[in-house]
Amino acid sequence: QKEVEQNSGPLSVPEGAIASLNCTYSDRVSQSFFWYRQYSGKSPELIMSIYSNGDKEDGRFTAQLNKASQYVSLLIRDSQPSDSATYLCAVNRQGAQKLVFGQGTRLTINP
Amino acid sequence: DTEVTQTPKHLVMGMTNKKSLKCEQHMGHRAMYWYKQKAKKPPELMFVYSYEKLSINESVPSRFSPECPNSSLLNLHLHALQPEDSALYLCASSRGGGIQETQYFGPGTRLLVL
């Protein structure tokens, strides 16, 4: 079992709809969870971080964390074509400096 | 300001060349990272420096040699690379030592080994 798993996609969503990206992790002592967006040929850019169970909202983005189910998700409301990118889920354990990435989900927003 | 800078943006080198990649941050971060990313794959951790000391080496071949001259600078020295080492090399930094550590990435150096 991979430490961090994501559906590689591609995930295709119409413009204006909600895009839902999912990630599961295997290590129960994981403490910090991150979503990065990566455009083709560019470096990863932090979108959201979440550390506690529940929802965290920032503009059109909402991160959801459920530690009991070892599940973290990212919702993008009112999806725009500029949201088309690969979204990387990353997990960090307490005391560990190692950020473990999922394989990434490729998201395409169709106008 | 969450800027990490990397130079050069692109690098082409032969298998016998010696070159260096440079990374710089002025956020007062005390942890710096090198990642390697191949096409359509996630970043893979190579090295971590914490308070200017090498804390993690992910069994990287010795043809890659990291150096942290001070808390703002991180270098990656390259020697006798192979074509399969062609990739995007990413530098990142974080505050250092805390539980809730966010890593901020630089733009990367795209390396081609001929």
mmCIF file of C-alpha atoms in Angstrom:
data_model
loop_
_atom_site.group_PDB
_atom_site.id
_atom_site.type_symbol
_atom_site.label_atom_id
_atom_site.label_comp_id
_atom_site.label_asym_id
_atom_site.label_seq_id
_atom_site.Cartn_x
_atom_site.Cartn_y
_atom_site.Cartn_z
ATOM 1 C CA GLN A 1 0.000 0.000 0.000
ATOM 2 C CA LYS A 2 1.326 3.417 -0.957
ATOM 3 C CA GLU A 3 1.806 5.851 1.900
ATOM 4 C CA VAL A 4 -0.299 8.542 0.168
ATOM 5 C CA GLU A 5 -2.809 7.604 -2.525
ATOM 6 C CA GLN A 6 -4.654 9.772 -4.994
ATOM 7 C CA ASN A 7 -6.700 8.992 -8.069
ATOM 8 C CA SER A 8 -4.410 10.020 -10.932
ATOM 9 C CA GLY A 9 -7.348 11.090 -13.098
ATOM 10 C CA PRO A 10 -7.737 12.810 -15.394
ATOM 11 C CA LEU A 11 -10.706 14.384 -13.642
ATOM 12 C CA SER A 12 -12.814 16.474 -15.982
ATOM 13 C CA VAL A 13 -15.215 19.071 -14.512
ATOM 14 C CA PRO A 14 -17.343 21.676 -16.298
ATOM 15 C CA GLU A 15 -16.613 25.332 -15.625
ATOM 16 C CA GLY A 16 -18.560 26.657 -12.648
ATOM 17 C CA ALA A 17 -19.021 23.221 -11.062
ATOM 18 C CA ILE A 18 -17.418 21.863 -7.886
ATOM 19 C CA ALA A 19 -14.248 19.814 -8.330
ATOM 20 C CA SER A 20 -13.619 17.223 -5.618
ATOM 21 C CA LEU A 21 -10.145 15.789 -5.124
ATOM 22 C CA ASN A 22 -9.469 12.964 -2.709
ATOM 23 C CA CYS A 23 -6.453 11.568 -0.902
ATOM 24 C CA THR A 24 -5.921 8.751 1.594
ATOM 25 C CA TYR A 25 -2.860 8.106 3.725
ATOM 26 C CA SER A 26 -1.652 5.032 5.535
ATOM 27 C CA ASP A 27 0.362 6.341 8.503
ATOM 28 C CA ARG A 28 -1.948 7.080 11.444
ATOM 29 C CA VAL A 29 0.593 9.367 13.141
ATOM 30 C CA SER A 30 0.529 11.818 10.229
ATOM 31 C CA GLN A 31 0.050 15.335 11.553
ATOM 32 C CA SER A 32 0.143 17.835 8.686
ATOM 33 C CA PHE A 33 -1.621 17.710 5.345
ATOM 34 C CA PHE A 34 -1.080 19.874 2.315
ATOM 35 C CA TRP A 35 -2.536 20.437 -1.119
ATOM 36 C CA TYR A 36 -0.208 21.766 -3.795
ATOM 37 C CA ARG A 37 -1.180 22.821 -7.305
ATOM 38 C CA GLN A 38 1.300 22.246 -10.110
ATOM 39 C CA TYR A 39 0.878 23.648 -13.595
ATOM 40 C CA SER A 40 2.654 21.826 -16.390
ATOM 41 C CA GLY A 41 6.353 22.710 -16.401
ATOM 42 C CA LYS A 42 6.094 24.728 -13.181
ATOM 43 C CA SER A 43 6.885 24.018 -9.530
ATOM 44 C CA PRO A 44 4.338 23.039 -6.863
ATOM 45 C CA GLU A 45 2.438 25.938 -5.307
ATOM 46 C CA LEU A 46 0.816 25.621 -1.887
ATOM 47 C CA ILE A 47 -2.978 25.860 -2.024
ATOM 48 C CA MET A 48 -4.054 24.743 1.443
ATOM 49 C CA SER A 49 -2.701 23.249 4.635
ATOM 50 C CA ILE A 50 -4.826 21.519 7.269
ATOM 51 C CA TYR A 51 -3.873 20.041 10.621
ATOM 52 C CA SER A 52 -7.135 19.400 12.528
ATOM 53 C CA ASN A 53 -10.211 17.340 11.750
ATOM 54 C CA GLY A 54 -12.954 19.217 9.945
ATOM 55 C CA ASP A 55 -13.130 21.782 7.180
ATOM 56 C CA LYS A 56 -10.870 24.706 6.371
ATOM 57 C CA GLU A 57 -12.010 27.265 3.817
ATOM 58 C CA ASP A 58 -9.942 29.758 1.838
ATOM 59 C CA GLY A 59 -11.791 31.541 -0.932
ATOM 60 C CA ARG A 60 -13.037 28.983 -3.454
ATOM 61 C CA PHE A 61 -11.021 26.207 -1.825
ATOM 62 C CA THR A 62 -12.083 23.971 1.086
ATOM 63 C CA ALA A 63 -9.863 21.308 2.587
ATOM 64 C CA GLN A 64 -11.470 18.540 4.619
ATOM 65 C CA LEU A 65 -9.629 16.246 7.019
ATOM 66 C CA ASN A 66 -10.888 13.070 8.680
ATOM 67 C CA LYS A 67 -8.108 11.482 10.696
ATOM 68 C CA ALA A 68 -10.253 8.526 11.794
ATOM 69 C CA SER A 69 -10.772 7.572 8.148
ATOM 70 C CA GLN A 70 -7.251 8.743 7.158
ATOM 71 C CA TYR A 71 -8.771 10.847 4.430
ATOM 72 C CA VAL A 72 -8.163 14.376 3.207
ATOM 73 C CA SER A 73 -9.969 16.120 0.370
ATOM 74 C CA LEU A 74 -9.934 19.387 -1.540
ATOM 75 C CA LEU A 75 -13.067 20.997 -2.941
ATOM 76 C CA ILE A 76 -12.819 23.727 -5.547
ATOM 77 C CA ARG A 77 -16.033 25.723 -5.946
ATOM 78 C CA ASP A 78 -16.958 27.666 -9.089
ATOM 79 C CA SER A 79 -14.182 25.905 -11.018
ATOM 80 C CA GLN A 80 -12.348 28.029 -13.578
ATOM 81 C CA PRO A 81 -10.274 26.929 -16.586
ATOM 82 C CA SER A 82 -7.256 28.383 -14.745
ATOM 83 C CA ASP A 83 -7.763 25.674 -12.085
ATOM 84 C CA SER A 84 -6.701 23.061 -14.658
ATOM 85 C CA ALA A 85 -3.515 21.586 -13.198
ATOM 86 C CA THR A 86 -2.170 18.598 -11.294
ATOM 87 C CA TYR A 87 -3.084 18.642 -7.607
ATOM 88 C CA LEU A 88 -0.626 16.984 -5.239
ATOM 89 C CA CYS A 89 -1.630 15.765 -1.792
ATOM 90 C CA ALA A 90 1.259 15.725 0.691
ATOM 91 C CA VAL A 91 1.518 14.397 4.224
ATOM 92 C CA ASN A 92 4.058 15.059 6.979
ATOM 93 C CA ARG A 93 4.472 13.110 10.198
ATOM 94 C CA GLN A 94 5.232 14.655 13.562
ATOM 95 C CA GLY A 95 8.946 15.109 13.986
ATOM 96 C CA ALA A 96 9.663 14.091 10.417
ATOM 97 C CA GLN A 97 10.896 16.586 7.887
ATOM 98 C CA LYS A 98 9.929 14.304 5.059
ATOM 99 C CA LEU A 99 6.948 15.389 2.987
ATOM 100 C CA VAL A 100 5.382 12.383 1.269
ATOM 101 C CA PHE A 101 3.476 13.127 -1.924
ATOM 102 C CA GLY A 102 0.699 11.266 -3.632
ATOM 103 C CA GLN A 103 0.951 10.637 -7.354
ATOM 104 C CA GLY A 104 -1.181 13.703 -8.084
ATOM 105 C CA THR A 105 -4.596 14.127 -9.704
ATOM 106 C CA ARG A 106 -4.750 15.816 -13.083
ATOM 107 C CA LEU A 107 -7.761 18.150 -13.159
ATOM 108 C CA THR A 108 -9.207 19.642 -16.332
ATOM 109 C CA ILE A 109 -11.901 22.337 -16.194
ATOM 110 C CA ASN A 110 -13.883 22.443 -19.424
ATOM 111 C CA PRO A 111 -15.259 25.851 -20.525
ATOM 112 C CA ASP B 1 7.189 37.019 1.100
ATOM 113 C CA THR B 2 7.410 33.283 0.426
ATOM 114 C CA GLU B 3 9.983 33.407 -2.340
ATOM 115 C CA VAL B 4 12.575 30.759 -2.982
ATOM 116 C CA THR B 5 14.834 31.468 -5.952
ATOM 117 C CA GLN B 6 16.783 28.956 -8.009
ATOM 118 C CA THR B 7 19.459 29.368 -10.649
ATOM 119 C CA PRO B 8 19.882 28.501 -13.410
ATOM 120 C CA LYS B 9 16.380 27.961 -14.825
ATOM 121 C CA HIS B 10 17.691 25.511 -17.409
ATOM 122 C CA LEU B 11 20.916 23.530 -17.607
ATOM 123 C CA VAL B 12 22.289 21.222 -20.267
ATOM 124 C CA MET B 13 25.385 19.231 -19.372
ATOM 125 C CA GLY B 14 27.419 16.365 -20.653
ATOM 126 C CA MET B 15 28.131 13.281 -18.608
ATOM 127 C CA THR B 16 31.676 14.421 -17.859
ATOM 128 C CA ASN B 17 30.798 17.955 -16.805
ATOM 129 C CA LYS B 18 30.708 19.431 -13.315
ATOM 130 C CA LYS B 19 27.973 21.944 -12.601
ATOM 131 C CA SER B 20 26.132 23.382 -9.603
ATOM 132 C CA LEU B 21 22.558 24.331 -8.884
ATOM 133 C CA LYS B 22 21.882 27.188 -6.509
ATOM 134 C CA CYS B 23 18.940 27.929 -4.231
ATOM 135 C CA GLU B 24 18.357 30.979 -2.049
ATOM 136 C CA GLN B 25 15.695 32.085 0.415
ATOM 137 C CA HIS B 26 15.428 35.163 2.631
ATOM 138 C CA MET B 27 12.483 34.134 4.779
ATOM 139 C CA GLY B 28 14.610 33.196 7.782
ATOM 140 C CA HIS B 29 13.791 29.536 7.213
ATOM 141 C CA ARG B 30 16.167 27.045 8.832
ATOM 142 C CA ALA B 31 15.281 23.939 6.836
ATOM 143 C CA MET B 32 16.051 23.547 3.126
ATOM 144 C CA TYR B 33 15.331 20.673 0.787
ATOM 145 C CA TRP B 34 16.312 19.276 -2.602
ATOM 146 C CA TYR B 35 13.751 17.317 -4.602
ATOM 147 C CA LYS B 36 13.955 15.626 -7.977
ATOM 148 C CA GLN B 37 10.863 15.432 -10.169
ATOM 149 C CA LYS B 38 10.521 13.353 -13.321
ATOM 150 C CA ALA B 39 7.738 13.994 -15.822
ATOM 151 C CA LYS B 40 4.244 13.013 -14.607
ATOM 152 C CA LYS B 41 5.625 11.926 -11.220
ATOM 153 C CA PRO B 42 5.498 13.618 -7.818
ATOM 154 C CA PRO B 43 8.598 15.274 -6.330
ATOM 155 C CA GLU B 44 11.010 12.825 -4.671
ATOM 156 C CA LEU B 45 12.995 14.002 -1.679
ATOM 157 C CA MET B 46 16.779 13.896 -2.093
ATOM 158 C CA PHE B 47 18.288 15.848 0.818
ATOM 159 C CA VAL B 48 17.237 17.874 3.848
ATOM 160 C CA TYR B 49 19.355 20.443 5.651
ATOM 161 C CA SER B 50 18.236 21.549 9.067
ATOM 162 C CA TYR B 51 20.065 24.423 10.734
ATOM 163 C CA GLU B 52 22.793 24.076 8.099
ATOM 164 C CA LYS B 53 23.419 20.417 8.893
ATOM 165 C CA LEU B 54 22.529 17.545 6.585
ATOM 166 C CA SER B 55 19.716 15.716 8.361
ATOM 167 C CA ILE B 56 18.321 13.482 5.622
ATOM 168 C CA ASN B 57 19.998 11.841 2.623
ATOM 169 C CA GLU B 58 17.537 9.612 0.794
ATOM 170 C CA SER B 59 20.281 7.258 -0.450
ATOM 171 C CA VAL B 60 21.139 9.607 -3.285
ATOM 172 C CA PRO B 61 24.094 8.592 -5.525
ATOM 173 C CA SER B 62 27.346 10.359 -4.711
ATOM 174 C CA ARG B 63 27.368 12.093 -8.104
ATOM 175 C CA PHE B 64 24.956 14.511 -6.363
ATOM 176 C CA SER B 65 26.654 16.472 -3.589
ATOM 177 C CA PRO B 66 24.674 18.975 -1.504
ATOM 178 C CA GLU B 67 26.150 21.931 0.339
ATOM 179 C CA CYS B 68 24.620 24.488 2.692
ATOM 180 C CA PRO B 69 27.095 27.400 3.038
ATOM 181 C CA ASN B 70 24.719 29.375 5.274
ATOM 182 C CA SER B 71 21.100 29.398 6.377
ATOM 183 C CA SER B 72 19.947 31.206 3.224
ATOM 184 C CA LEU B 73 21.818 29.248 0.587
ATOM 185 C CA LEU B 74 21.692 25.697 -0.662
ATOM 186 C CA ASN B 75 23.775 24.261 -3.478
ATOM 187 C CA LEU B 76 23.641 20.975 -5.338
ATOM 188 C CA HIS B 77 26.924 20.004 -7.007
ATOM 189 C CA LEU B 78 26.616 17.687 -9.986
ATOM 190 C CA HIS B 79 29.372 15.488 -11.389
ATOM 191 C CA ALA B 80 29.411 12.597 -13.855
ATOM 192 C CA LEU B 81 25.651 12.528 -14.202
ATOM 193 C CA GLN B 82 23.755 10.019 -16.314
ATOM 194 C CA PRO B 83 21.028 10.761 -18.885
ATOM 195 C CA GLU B 84 18.451 9.302 -16.476
ATOM 196 C CA ASP B 85 19.286 12.129 -14.073
ATOM 197 C CA SER B 86 17.548 14.536 -16.438
ATOM 198 C CA ALA B 87 14.655 16.001 -14.439
ATOM 199 C CA LEU B 88 13.273 19.110 -12.746
ATOM 200 C CA TYR B 89 15.275 19.818 -9.580
ATOM 201 C CA LEU B 90 13.275 21.633 -6.953
ATOM 202 C CA CYS B 91 14.497 23.449 -3.889
ATOM 203 C CA ALA B 92 12.161 24.108 -0.966
ATOM 204 C CA SER B 93 12.427 25.720 2.436
ATOM 205 C CA SER B 94 10.455 25.694 5.679
ATOM 206 C CA ARG B 95 10.712 27.328 9.096
ATOM 207 C CA GLY B 96 12.503 24.332 10.526
ATOM 208 C CA GLY B 97 11.751 22.093 13.485
ATOM 209 C CA GLY B 98 8.041 22.591 14.010
ATOM 210 C CA ILE B 99 5.215 20.118 13.612
ATOM 211 C CA GLN B 100 3.162 22.211 11.216
ATOM 212 C CA GLU B 101 5.833 22.826 8.624
ATOM 213 C CA THR B 102 4.863 24.248 5.273
ATOM 214 C CA GLN B 103 7.427 23.785 2.546
ATOM 215 C CA TYR B 104 7.669 26.506 -0.086
ATOM 216 C CA PHE B 105 9.096 25.537 -3.439
ATOM 217 C CA GLY B 106 11.323 27.459 -5.793
ATOM 218 C CA PRO B 107 10.669 27.527 -9.557
ATOM 219 C CA GLY B 108 13.067 24.677 -10.197
ATOM 220 C CA THR B 109 16.015 24.006 -12.493
ATOM 221 C CA ARG B 110 15.266 21.880 -15.540
ATOM 222 C CA LEU B 111 18.315 19.699 -16.131
ATOM 223 C CA LEU B 112 19.119 17.806 -19.311
ATOM 224 C CA VAL B 113 22.065 15.395 -19.277
ATOM 225 C CA LEU B 114 23.373 14.430 -22.701
#
